[in-house]
Amino acid sequence: MKRIILCVLVALMTLSASAQQWGPSAYGNKFGHGSSSDGALSKGYRGMVEMAHGFGWGQFIYAFEYSTTHGYQFNPYLYLGGVVSLGRGEYNIGYYRGYYYTIPALNFSIGSDFRVYMSKGRLTPFAGLQFGFDLCGDNAFILLKGQLGLRYALKNNWGLNFGVQVGPSCYFDYGEVLFKLGVEF
């Protein structure tokens, strides 16, 4: 019986063992491995992958979009990166004999993504602005979208983004509201 108790105690002690060094790290903070105890962002490269789904106003019915953003975090509050997105929308062109007729539209966007984080906590509100070019069919338009959201910090500078993005669609007489969910790394 003493051997069984001793084996269980040794097994429980090994569960709490860690082979990782928790000292100052190469990421520039004192907590190790690129993260702080409160979830604040550290200076350096940061990337995001986001998915959005939403609706439009005017004759624009709905939109679906995938985007990736890669850039530099200057301090815990300011981020600037480049964004590339691929989306699909649908436009209502009319009602005839009891049916709504729609036109699908694919768009490709490339531009800049600027974000301001309001605090250093684990749950951080942010505001952002995307600007650049939106290629929709054979036409090119100016991309200009505003975003408000929340970032929930995970370990090792990973995080989850929840946001609402508003801006014009491919054609400036229509607009869209996108609900975004993303992962930061």
mmCIF file of C-alpha atoms in Angstrom:
data_model
loop_
_atom_site.group_PDB
_atom_site.id
_atom_site.type_symbol
_atom_site.label_atom_id
_atom_site.label_comp_id
_atom_site.label_asym_id
_atom_site.label_seq_id
_atom_site.Cartn_x
_atom_site.Cartn_y
_atom_site.Cartn_z
ATOM 1 C CA MET A 1 0.000 0.000 0.000
ATOM 2 C CA LYS A 2 2.903 2.364 0.765
ATOM 3 C CA ARG A 3 4.338 1.755 -2.719
ATOM 4 C CA ILE A 4 1.032 2.677 -4.388
ATOM 5 C CA ILE A 5 0.762 5.914 -2.389
ATOM 6 C CA LEU A 6 4.394 6.770 -3.185
ATOM 7 C CA CYS A 7 3.847 6.112 -6.919
ATOM 8 C CA VAL A 8 0.729 8.312 -6.955
ATOM 9 C CA LEU A 9 2.581 11.156 -5.184
ATOM 10 C CA VAL A 10 5.512 10.969 -7.631
ATOM 11 C CA ALA A 11 3.095 10.978 -10.574
ATOM 12 C CA LEU A 12 1.271 14.045 -9.183
ATOM 13 C CA MET A 13 4.563 15.896 -8.655
ATOM 14 C CA THR A 14 5.579 15.338 -12.279
ATOM 15 C CA LEU A 15 2.335 16.906 -13.511
ATOM 16 C CA SER A 16 3.409 20.270 -12.124
ATOM 17 C CA ALA A 17 6.961 20.096 -13.560
ATOM 18 C CA SER A 18 7.858 22.412 -16.442
ATOM 19 C CA ALA A 19 10.835 22.136 -18.771
ATOM 20 C CA GLN A 20 10.467 25.702 -20.074
ATOM 21 C CA GLN A 21 12.465 28.660 -18.871
ATOM 22 C CA TRP A 22 10.371 31.483 -17.439
ATOM 23 C CA GLY A 23 12.820 34.358 -17.514
ATOM 24 C CA PRO A 24 13.198 37.408 -19.722
ATOM 25 C CA SER A 25 12.436 36.437 -23.297
ATOM 26 C CA ALA A 26 13.511 37.528 -26.735
ATOM 27 C CA TYR A 27 10.119 39.244 -27.191
ATOM 28 C CA GLY A 28 11.075 42.080 -24.875
ATOM 29 C CA ASN A 29 8.998 41.503 -21.759
ATOM 30 C CA LYS A 30 9.722 40.090 -18.330
ATOM 31 C CA PHE A 31 7.118 37.308 -18.319
ATOM 32 C CA GLY A 32 8.675 35.006 -20.926
ATOM 33 C CA HIS A 33 7.460 33.578 -24.234
ATOM 34 C CA GLY A 34 6.047 36.808 -25.714
ATOM 35 C CA SER A 35 3.120 37.322 -23.399
ATOM 36 C CA SER A 36 2.505 39.335 -20.280
ATOM 37 C CA SER A 37 0.452 38.406 -17.272
ATOM 38 C CA ASP A 38 -2.309 40.860 -18.218
ATOM 39 C CA GLY A 39 -2.554 39.961 -21.942
ATOM 40 C CA ALA A 40 -0.968 43.173 -23.276
ATOM 41 C CA LEU A 41 0.479 43.067 -26.784
ATOM 42 C CA SER A 42 4.237 43.180 -27.126
ATOM 43 C CA LYS A 43 6.167 45.039 -29.804
ATOM 44 C CA GLY A 44 6.911 43.184 -33.052
ATOM 45 C CA TYR A 45 5.330 41.221 -35.904
ATOM 46 C CA ARG A 46 1.654 40.262 -35.636
ATOM 47 C CA GLY A 47 -0.731 38.577 -38.022
ATOM 48 C CA MET A 48 -4.493 37.983 -38.148
ATOM 49 C CA VAL A 49 -6.844 35.736 -40.063
ATOM 50 C CA GLU A 50 -10.483 36.828 -40.045
ATOM 51 C CA MET A 51 -13.813 35.676 -41.422
ATOM 52 C CA ALA A 52 -16.787 37.994 -41.809
ATOM 53 C CA HIS A 53 -20.451 37.617 -42.664
ATOM 54 C CA GLY A 54 -22.956 40.421 -42.906
ATOM 55 C CA PHE A 55 -25.676 42.240 -44.737
ATOM 56 C CA GLY A 56 -25.990 45.332 -46.829
ATOM 57 C CA TRP A 57 -28.253 48.291 -47.427
ATOM 58 C CA GLY A 58 -29.478 49.723 -50.694
ATOM 59 C CA GLN A 59 -29.650 46.938 -53.250
ATOM 60 C CA PHE A 60 -26.771 45.076 -51.608
ATOM 61 C CA ILE A 61 -28.158 41.932 -49.924
ATOM 62 C CA TYR A 62 -25.337 40.153 -48.101
ATOM 63 C CA ALA A 63 -21.581 39.695 -47.977
ATOM 64 C CA PHE A 64 -19.119 37.023 -46.938
ATOM 65 C CA GLU A 65 -15.384 37.707 -46.650
ATOM 66 C CA TYR A 66 -12.075 36.088 -45.706
ATOM 67 C CA SER A 67 -9.104 38.322 -44.899
ATOM 68 C CA THR A 68 -5.551 38.112 -43.628
ATOM 69 C CA THR A 69 -3.571 40.961 -42.126
ATOM 70 C CA HIS A 70 0.150 41.052 -41.386
ATOM 71 C CA GLY A 71 2.010 43.954 -39.842
ATOM 72 C CA TYR A 72 3.845 45.475 -36.912
ATOM 73 C CA GLN A 73 2.683 46.192 -33.357
ATOM 74 C CA PHE A 74 4.513 49.417 -32.373
ATOM 75 C CA ASN A 75 3.471 49.344 -28.701
ATOM 76 C CA PRO A 76 0.513 47.856 -26.770
ATOM 77 C CA TYR A 77 -1.792 50.445 -28.384
ATOM 78 C CA LEU A 78 -0.853 50.945 -32.081
ATOM 79 C CA TYR A 79 -0.809 48.444 -34.968
ATOM 80 C CA LEU A 80 -0.261 48.974 -38.715
ATOM 81 C CA GLY A 81 -0.398 46.196 -41.290
ATOM 82 C CA GLY A 82 -1.329 45.198 -44.794
ATOM 83 C CA VAL A 83 -4.653 43.479 -45.477
ATOM 84 C CA VAL A 84 -5.682 41.182 -48.323
ATOM 85 C CA SER A 85 -9.273 39.957 -48.536
ATOM 86 C CA LEU A 86 -11.460 37.909 -50.816
ATOM 87 C CA GLY A 87 -15.214 38.340 -50.604
ATOM 88 C CA ARG A 88 -18.514 37.515 -52.204
ATOM 89 C CA GLY A 89 -21.685 39.555 -52.201
ATOM 90 C CA GLU A 90 -25.049 39.566 -53.859
ATOM 91 C CA TYR A 91 -26.943 42.521 -55.358
ATOM 92 C CA ASN A 92 -30.695 42.712 -55.848
ATOM 93 C CA ILE A 93 -31.385 43.994 -59.347
ATOM 94 C CA GLY A 94 -35.138 43.826 -59.376
ATOM 95 C CA TYR A 95 -38.437 42.109 -58.742
ATOM 96 C CA TYR A 96 -40.237 40.450 -61.646
ATOM 97 C CA ARG A 97 -43.223 38.055 -61.631
ATOM 98 C CA GLY A 98 -42.902 37.203 -57.954
ATOM 99 C CA TYR A 99 -39.122 36.660 -57.903
ATOM 100 C CA TYR A 100 -36.198 38.778 -56.780
ATOM 101 C CA TYR A 101 -33.357 38.674 -59.267
ATOM 102 C CA THR A 102 -29.837 38.968 -57.936
ATOM 103 C CA ILE A 103 -26.302 39.293 -59.312
ATOM 104 C CA PRO A 104 -23.407 37.643 -57.472
ATOM 105 C CA ALA A 105 -20.246 39.725 -57.154
ATOM 106 C CA LEU A 106 -16.740 38.632 -56.215
ATOM 107 C CA ASN A 107 -14.293 41.173 -54.899
ATOM 108 C CA PHE A 108 -10.593 41.232 -54.045
ATOM 109 C CA SER A 109 -9.273 43.931 -51.717
ATOM 110 C CA ILE A 110 -5.751 45.016 -50.853
ATOM 111 C CA GLY A 111 -4.803 47.828 -48.521
ATOM 112 C CA SER A 112 -3.668 48.937 -45.078
ATOM 113 C CA ASP A 113 -5.141 48.109 -41.680
ATOM 114 C CA PHE A 114 -4.604 50.568 -38.820
ATOM 115 C CA ARG A 115 -5.796 49.631 -35.309
ATOM 116 C CA VAL A 116 -5.785 51.403 -31.968
ATOM 117 C CA TYR A 117 -6.170 49.281 -28.821
ATOM 118 C CA MET A 118 -7.761 51.148 -25.917
ATOM 119 C CA SER A 119 -6.160 49.298 -22.972
ATOM 120 C CA LYS A 120 -3.631 46.634 -22.011
ATOM 121 C CA GLY A 121 -6.014 44.141 -20.384
ATOM 122 C CA ARG A 122 -6.973 40.619 -21.355
ATOM 123 C CA LEU A 123 -10.239 41.949 -22.867
ATOM 124 C CA THR A 124 -9.351 45.013 -24.930
ATOM 125 C CA PRO A 125 -11.631 47.190 -27.071
ATOM 126 C CA PHE A 126 -10.168 48.449 -30.352
ATOM 127 C CA ALA A 127 -11.015 50.725 -33.261
ATOM 128 C CA GLY A 128 -9.673 50.246 -36.755
ATOM 129 C CA LEU A 129 -9.608 51.699 -40.240
ATOM 130 C CA GLN A 130 -8.914 49.863 -43.506
ATOM 131 C CA PHE A 131 -8.069 51.786 -46.665
ATOM 132 C CA GLY A 132 -6.776 50.756 -50.070
ATOM 133 C CA PHE A 133 -8.242 49.349 -53.314
ATOM 134 C CA ASP A 134 -11.210 47.059 -53.906
ATOM 135 C CA LEU A 135 -11.342 45.183 -57.208
ATOM 136 C CA CYS A 136 -14.911 44.171 -57.973
ATOM 137 C CA GLY A 137 -15.431 42.491 -61.323
ATOM 138 C CA ASP A 138 -13.877 44.713 -63.994
ATOM 139 C CA ASN A 139 -13.963 47.816 -61.801
ATOM 140 C CA ALA A 140 -11.605 49.202 -59.128
ATOM 141 C CA PHE A 141 -12.897 51.216 -56.186
ATOM 142 C CA ILE A 142 -11.457 52.857 -53.096
ATOM 143 C CA LEU A 143 -11.588 50.656 -49.995
ATOM 144 C CA LEU A 144 -12.508 52.559 -46.835
ATOM 145 C CA LYS A 145 -14.004 50.685 -43.876
ATOM 146 C CA GLY A 146 -14.226 51.415 -40.161
ATOM 147 C CA GLN A 147 -14.231 48.750 -37.462
ATOM 148 C CA LEU A 148 -15.013 48.494 -33.735
ATOM 149 C CA GLY A 149 -14.381 45.364 -31.729
ATOM 150 C CA LEU A 150 -12.954 43.444 -28.796
ATOM 151 C CA ARG A 151 -9.757 41.423 -28.522
ATOM 152 C CA TYR A 152 -9.561 38.576 -26.031
ATOM 153 C CA ALA A 153 -5.935 37.709 -25.209
ATOM 154 C CA LEU A 154 -4.815 34.089 -25.113
ATOM 155 C CA LYS A 155 -1.345 32.754 -24.268
ATOM 156 C CA ASN A 156 1.846 33.550 -26.226
ATOM 157 C CA ASN A 157 0.492 36.666 -27.975
ATOM 158 C CA TRP A 158 -2.421 34.740 -29.501
ATOM 159 C CA GLY A 159 -5.847 36.302 -29.337
ATOM 160 C CA LEU A 160 -9.411 36.227 -30.597
ATOM 161 C CA ASN A 161 -11.056 39.190 -32.335
ATOM 162 C CA PHE A 162 -14.763 39.978 -32.409
ATOM 163 C CA GLY A 163 -15.748 43.052 -34.391
ATOM 164 C CA VAL A 164 -18.243 44.953 -36.500
ATOM 165 C CA GLN A 165 -17.015 46.555 -39.724
ATOM 166 C CA VAL A 166 -18.998 49.163 -41.654
ATOM 167 C CA GLY A 167 -18.271 50.670 -45.036
ATOM 168 C CA PRO A 168 -19.311 50.954 -48.657
ATOM 169 C CA SER A 169 -19.490 47.848 -50.795
ATOM 170 C CA CYS A 170 -17.995 47.566 -54.275
ATOM 171 C CA TYR A 171 -20.327 50.253 -55.559
ATOM 172 C CA PHE A 172 -20.441 53.303 -53.306
ATOM 173 C CA ASP A 173 -24.220 53.693 -53.493
ATOM 174 C CA TYR A 174 -24.499 50.438 -51.473
ATOM 175 C CA GLY A 175 -23.041 49.654 -48.081
ATOM 176 C CA GLU A 176 -22.349 46.695 -45.846
ATOM 177 C CA VAL A 177 -22.170 45.742 -42.186
ATOM 178 C CA LEU A 178 -19.861 42.792 -41.502
ATOM 179 C CA PHE A 179 -19.618 40.805 -38.275
ATOM 180 C CA LYS A 180 -16.032 39.558 -37.979
ATOM 181 C CA LEU A 181 -14.416 36.728 -36.048
ATOM 182 C CA GLY A 182 -10.649 36.350 -36.161
ATOM 183 C CA VAL A 183 -7.536 34.775 -34.699
ATOM 184 C CA GLU A 184 -4.366 36.755 -33.971
ATOM 185 C CA PHE A 185 -0.906 35.290 -33.818
#
